[in-house]
Short mmCIF file of C-alpha atoms in Angstrom, two decimals:
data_model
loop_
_atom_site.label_atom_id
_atom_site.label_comp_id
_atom_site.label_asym_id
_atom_site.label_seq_id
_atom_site.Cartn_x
_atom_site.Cartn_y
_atom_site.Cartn_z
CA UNK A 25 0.00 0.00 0.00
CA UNK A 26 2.97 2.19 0.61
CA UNK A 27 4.89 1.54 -2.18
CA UNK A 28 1.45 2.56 -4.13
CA UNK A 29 1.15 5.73 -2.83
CA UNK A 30 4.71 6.99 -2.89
CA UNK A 31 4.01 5.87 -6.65
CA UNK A 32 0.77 7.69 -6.96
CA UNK A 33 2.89 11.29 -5.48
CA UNK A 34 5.54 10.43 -7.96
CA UNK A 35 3.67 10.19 -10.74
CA UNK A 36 1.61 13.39 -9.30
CA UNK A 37 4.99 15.29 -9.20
CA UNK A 38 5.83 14.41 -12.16
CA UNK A 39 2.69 15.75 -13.83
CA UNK A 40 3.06 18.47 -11.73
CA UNK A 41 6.69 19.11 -13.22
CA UNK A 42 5.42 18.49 -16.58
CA UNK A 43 2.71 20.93 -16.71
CA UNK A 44 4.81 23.83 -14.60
CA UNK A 45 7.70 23.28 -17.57
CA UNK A 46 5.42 23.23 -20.23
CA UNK A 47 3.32 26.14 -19.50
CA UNK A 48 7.00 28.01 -18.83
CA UNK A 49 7.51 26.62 -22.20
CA UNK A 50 4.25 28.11 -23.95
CA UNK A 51 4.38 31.47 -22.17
CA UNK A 52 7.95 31.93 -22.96
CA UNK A 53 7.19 30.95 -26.76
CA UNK A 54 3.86 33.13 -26.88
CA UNK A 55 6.07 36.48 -25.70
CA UNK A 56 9.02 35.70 -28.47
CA UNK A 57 6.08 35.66 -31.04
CA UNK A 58 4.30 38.59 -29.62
CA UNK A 59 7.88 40.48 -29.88
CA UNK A 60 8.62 39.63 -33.68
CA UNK A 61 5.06 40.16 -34.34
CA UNK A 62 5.85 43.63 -32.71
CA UNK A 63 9.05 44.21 -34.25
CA UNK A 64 7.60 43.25 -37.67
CA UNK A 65 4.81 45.62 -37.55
CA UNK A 66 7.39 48.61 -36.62
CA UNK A 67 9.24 47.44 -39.70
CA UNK A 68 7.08 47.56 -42.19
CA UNK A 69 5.60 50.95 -40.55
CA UNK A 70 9.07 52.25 -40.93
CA UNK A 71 9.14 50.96 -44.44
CA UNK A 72 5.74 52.89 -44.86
CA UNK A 73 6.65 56.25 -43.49
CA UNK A 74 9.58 56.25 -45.90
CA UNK A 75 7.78 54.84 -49.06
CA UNK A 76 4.93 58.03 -48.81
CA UNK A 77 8.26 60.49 -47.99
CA UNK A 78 11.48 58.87 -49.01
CA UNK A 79 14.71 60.25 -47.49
CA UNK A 80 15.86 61.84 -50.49
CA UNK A 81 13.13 64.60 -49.64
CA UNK A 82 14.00 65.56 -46.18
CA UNK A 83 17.20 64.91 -43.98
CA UNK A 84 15.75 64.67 -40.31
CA UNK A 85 15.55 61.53 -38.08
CA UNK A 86 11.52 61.45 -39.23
CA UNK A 87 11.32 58.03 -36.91
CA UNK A 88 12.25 60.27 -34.02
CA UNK A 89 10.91 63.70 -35.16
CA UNK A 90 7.18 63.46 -34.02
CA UNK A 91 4.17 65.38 -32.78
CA UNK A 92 1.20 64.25 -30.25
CA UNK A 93 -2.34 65.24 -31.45
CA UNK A 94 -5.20 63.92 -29.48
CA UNK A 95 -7.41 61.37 -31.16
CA UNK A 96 -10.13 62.45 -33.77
CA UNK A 97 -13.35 61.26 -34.85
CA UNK A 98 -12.76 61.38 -38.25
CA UNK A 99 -9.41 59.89 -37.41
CA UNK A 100 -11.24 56.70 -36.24
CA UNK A 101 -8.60 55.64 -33.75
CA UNK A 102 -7.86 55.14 -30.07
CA UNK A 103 -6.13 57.29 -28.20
CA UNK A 104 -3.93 59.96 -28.87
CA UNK A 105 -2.06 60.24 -32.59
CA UNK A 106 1.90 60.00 -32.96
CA UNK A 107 2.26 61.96 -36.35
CA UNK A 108 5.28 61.95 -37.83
CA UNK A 109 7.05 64.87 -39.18
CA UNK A 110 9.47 65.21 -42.10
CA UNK A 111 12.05 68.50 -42.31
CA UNK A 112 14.36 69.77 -45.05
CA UNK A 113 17.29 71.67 -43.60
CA UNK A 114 15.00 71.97 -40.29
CA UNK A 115 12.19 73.06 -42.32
CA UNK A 116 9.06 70.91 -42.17
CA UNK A 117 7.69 69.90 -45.48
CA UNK A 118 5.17 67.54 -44.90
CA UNK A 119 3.98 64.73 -41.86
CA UNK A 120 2.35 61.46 -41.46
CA UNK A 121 -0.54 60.53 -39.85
CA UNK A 122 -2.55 57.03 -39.25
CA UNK A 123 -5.97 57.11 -39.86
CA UNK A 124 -8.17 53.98 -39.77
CA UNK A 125 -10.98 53.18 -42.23
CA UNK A 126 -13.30 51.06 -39.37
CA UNK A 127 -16.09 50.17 -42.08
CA UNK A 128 -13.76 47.83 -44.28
CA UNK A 129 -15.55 44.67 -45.86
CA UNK A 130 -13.61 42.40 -43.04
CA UNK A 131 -13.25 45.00 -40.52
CA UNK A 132 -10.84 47.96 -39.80
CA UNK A 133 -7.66 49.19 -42.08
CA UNK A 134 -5.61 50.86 -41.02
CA UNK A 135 -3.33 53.73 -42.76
CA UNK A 136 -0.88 56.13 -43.06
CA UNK A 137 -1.96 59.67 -44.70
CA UNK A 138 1.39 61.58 -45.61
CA UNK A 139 0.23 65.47 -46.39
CA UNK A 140 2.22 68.48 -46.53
CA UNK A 141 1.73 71.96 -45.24
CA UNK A 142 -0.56 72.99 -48.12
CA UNK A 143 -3.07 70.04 -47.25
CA UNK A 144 -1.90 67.87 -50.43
CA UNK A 145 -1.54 64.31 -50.00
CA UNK A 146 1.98 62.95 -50.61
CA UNK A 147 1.18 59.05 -50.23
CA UNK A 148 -0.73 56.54 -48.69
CA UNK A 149 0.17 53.17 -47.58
CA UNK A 150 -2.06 50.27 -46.17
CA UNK A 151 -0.15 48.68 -42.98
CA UNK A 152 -3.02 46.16 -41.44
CA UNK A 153 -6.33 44.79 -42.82
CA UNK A 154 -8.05 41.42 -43.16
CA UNK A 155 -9.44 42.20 -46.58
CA UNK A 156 -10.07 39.20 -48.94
CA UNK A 157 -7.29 38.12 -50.74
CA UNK A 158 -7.50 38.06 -54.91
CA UNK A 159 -10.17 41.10 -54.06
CA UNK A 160 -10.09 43.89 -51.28
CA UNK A 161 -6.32 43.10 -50.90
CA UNK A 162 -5.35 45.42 -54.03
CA UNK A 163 -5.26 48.28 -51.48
CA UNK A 164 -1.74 46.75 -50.90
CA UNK A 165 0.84 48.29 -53.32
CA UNK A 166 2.47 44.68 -53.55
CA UNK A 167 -0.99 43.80 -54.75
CA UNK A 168 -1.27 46.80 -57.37
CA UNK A 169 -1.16 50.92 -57.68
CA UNK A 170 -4.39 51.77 -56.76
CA UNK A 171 -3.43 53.36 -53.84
CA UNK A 172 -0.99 55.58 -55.55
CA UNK A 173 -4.23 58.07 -56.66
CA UNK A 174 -4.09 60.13 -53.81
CA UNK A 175 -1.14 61.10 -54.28
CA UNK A 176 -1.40 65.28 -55.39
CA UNK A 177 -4.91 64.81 -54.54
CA UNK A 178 -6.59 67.66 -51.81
CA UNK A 179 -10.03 68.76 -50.43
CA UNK A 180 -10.48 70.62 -53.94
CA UNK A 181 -8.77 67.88 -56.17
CA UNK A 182 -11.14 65.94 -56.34
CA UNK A 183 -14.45 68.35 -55.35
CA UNK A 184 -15.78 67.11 -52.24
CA UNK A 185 -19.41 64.87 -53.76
CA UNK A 186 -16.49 62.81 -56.30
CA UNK A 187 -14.48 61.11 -52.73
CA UNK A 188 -15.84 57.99 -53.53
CA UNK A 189 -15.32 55.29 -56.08
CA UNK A 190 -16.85 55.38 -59.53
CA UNK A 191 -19.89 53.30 -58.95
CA UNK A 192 -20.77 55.83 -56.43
CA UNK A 193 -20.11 58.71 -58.44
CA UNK A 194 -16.63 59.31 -57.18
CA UNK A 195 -13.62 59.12 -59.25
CA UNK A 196 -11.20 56.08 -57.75
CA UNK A 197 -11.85 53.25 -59.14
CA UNK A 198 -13.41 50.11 -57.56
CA UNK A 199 -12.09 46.66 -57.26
CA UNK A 200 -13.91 44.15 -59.50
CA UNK A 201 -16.06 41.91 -56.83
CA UNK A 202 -14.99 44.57 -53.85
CA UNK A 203 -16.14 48.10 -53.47
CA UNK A 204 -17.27 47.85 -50.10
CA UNK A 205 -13.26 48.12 -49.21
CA UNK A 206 -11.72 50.75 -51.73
CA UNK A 207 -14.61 52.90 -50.92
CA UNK A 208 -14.18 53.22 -46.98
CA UNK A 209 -9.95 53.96 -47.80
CA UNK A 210 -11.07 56.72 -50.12
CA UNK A 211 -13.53 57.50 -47.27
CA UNK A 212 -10.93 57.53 -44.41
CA UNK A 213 -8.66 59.68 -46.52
CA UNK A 214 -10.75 62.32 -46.88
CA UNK A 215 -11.43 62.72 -43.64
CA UNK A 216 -7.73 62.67 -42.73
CA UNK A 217 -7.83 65.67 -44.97
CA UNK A 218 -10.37 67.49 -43.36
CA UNK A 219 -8.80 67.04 -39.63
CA UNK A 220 -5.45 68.54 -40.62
CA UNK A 221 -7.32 71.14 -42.95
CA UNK A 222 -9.55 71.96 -39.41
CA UNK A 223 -6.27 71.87 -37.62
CA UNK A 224 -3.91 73.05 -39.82
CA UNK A 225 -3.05 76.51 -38.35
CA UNK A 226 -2.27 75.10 -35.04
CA UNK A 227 -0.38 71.94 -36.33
CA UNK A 228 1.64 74.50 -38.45
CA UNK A 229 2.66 76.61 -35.64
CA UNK A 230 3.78 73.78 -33.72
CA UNK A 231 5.29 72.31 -36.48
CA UNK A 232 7.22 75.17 -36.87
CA UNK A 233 8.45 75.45 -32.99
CA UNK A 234 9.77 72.42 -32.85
CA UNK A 235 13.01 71.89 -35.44
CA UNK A 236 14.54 68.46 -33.83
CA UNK A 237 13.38 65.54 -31.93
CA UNK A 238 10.37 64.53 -30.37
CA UNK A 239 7.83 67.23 -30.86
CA UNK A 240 5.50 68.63 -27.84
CA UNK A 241 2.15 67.25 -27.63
CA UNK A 242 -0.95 69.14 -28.67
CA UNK A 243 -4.30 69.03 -26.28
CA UNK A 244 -7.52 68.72 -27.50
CA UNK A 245 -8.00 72.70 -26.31
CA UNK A 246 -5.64 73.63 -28.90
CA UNK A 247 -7.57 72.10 -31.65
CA UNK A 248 -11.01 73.62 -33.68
CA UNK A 249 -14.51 71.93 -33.21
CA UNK A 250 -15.66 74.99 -35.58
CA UNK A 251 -17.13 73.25 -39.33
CA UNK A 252 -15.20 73.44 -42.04
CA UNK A 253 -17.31 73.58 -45.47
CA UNK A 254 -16.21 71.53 -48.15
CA UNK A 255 -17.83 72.72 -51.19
CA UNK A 256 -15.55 76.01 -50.43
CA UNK A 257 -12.13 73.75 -49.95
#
């Protein structure tokens, strides 16, 4: 009877030691994923920011050169914004800001809106969606251009009713199959637009104050809740 139990408690400590080792095992796994999945995601927003303004137009640390605006409504996302800025010579030309398009076919997308100090949009790049592949995912540039029409496109270019995709009345084209998810980018662009056009006097001026390095953050005080109308932009 002895001998039966001390067999039963080692066979109990060795589950015991088994499941402590493997659930070491698991968690120690799951946070090495979590961290390339991490460091991934930074990578390819790196390779973003520098696709929409490439280094050969401004020569500041633009990774490191950034301003703090609080989080928008029209911006759709959570929490306050890290936009990033771009200088020539210590002169800023143009900045960076995510935006998220929350009605896409499979859910959110989320993007980055370059612009520069006239309210002109210098690129746009995809960075996460769950669109469906062979149709929504041609908003990826490996996929094809058809994200490359907003570039030199403003509030005025095209006139505010013509945001939208062809079928719609718009001018960007649709995807054959998908025009749920072309439609909410062009969407979510526009009203990237409209938040630095709102904003764009007090973004300029602290643009302007801040040459080098991280830039200071911006409260929602400092920003305008006043309408902005479209048909005149």
């Amino acid at each position: 009877m002895a001998t039966m139990i001390q067999s039963i408690r080692r066979s109990a400590l060795g589950l015991g030691l088994f499941a402590v080792i493997t659930g070491g095992t698991i968690a120690v796994t799951q946070a090495l994923t979590n961290e390339r999945i991490a460091e991934q995601a930074a990578r390819a927003e790196a390779k973003a920011l520098f696709e929409i303004i490439p280094e050969s137009a401004h020569n500041n640390d633009m990774l490191r050169d950034t301003l703090v605006l609080p989080a928008g409504d029209r911006l759709a996302t959570e929490g306050p914004v890290t936009v990033w800025v771009a200088r020539q010579d210590g002169r800023p030309v143009g900045m960076i800001m995510p935006a998220v398009a929350p009605d896409g076919y499979s859910g959110a997308i989320k993007l980055l809106v370059g612009i520069d100090l006239e309210g002109t949009v210098l690129g746009v790049r995809v960075i996460d969606h769950k669109e469906t592949p062979g149709l929504g995912d041609r908003i990826e540039t490996r996929k094809s251009d058809w994200v490359k029409d907003f570039e030199g496109r403003s509030l005025g270019n095209p006139a505010p009713k013509e945001w939208n995709v062809k079928k719609n009345g718009g001018v960007f084209d649709q995807f054959t199959g998908a025009t749920i998810t072309p439609r909410a980018v062009v969407k979510a662009v526009q009203k990237t637009l409209i938040y630095a056009r709102k904003n764009q006097q007090v973004i300029r001026s602290r643009l302007n104050k801040t040459p080098r390095g991280q830039g200071p953050e911006v409260t929602p005080g400092d920003l305008t809740d006043e309408p902005l109308n479209l048909e005149q932009s």
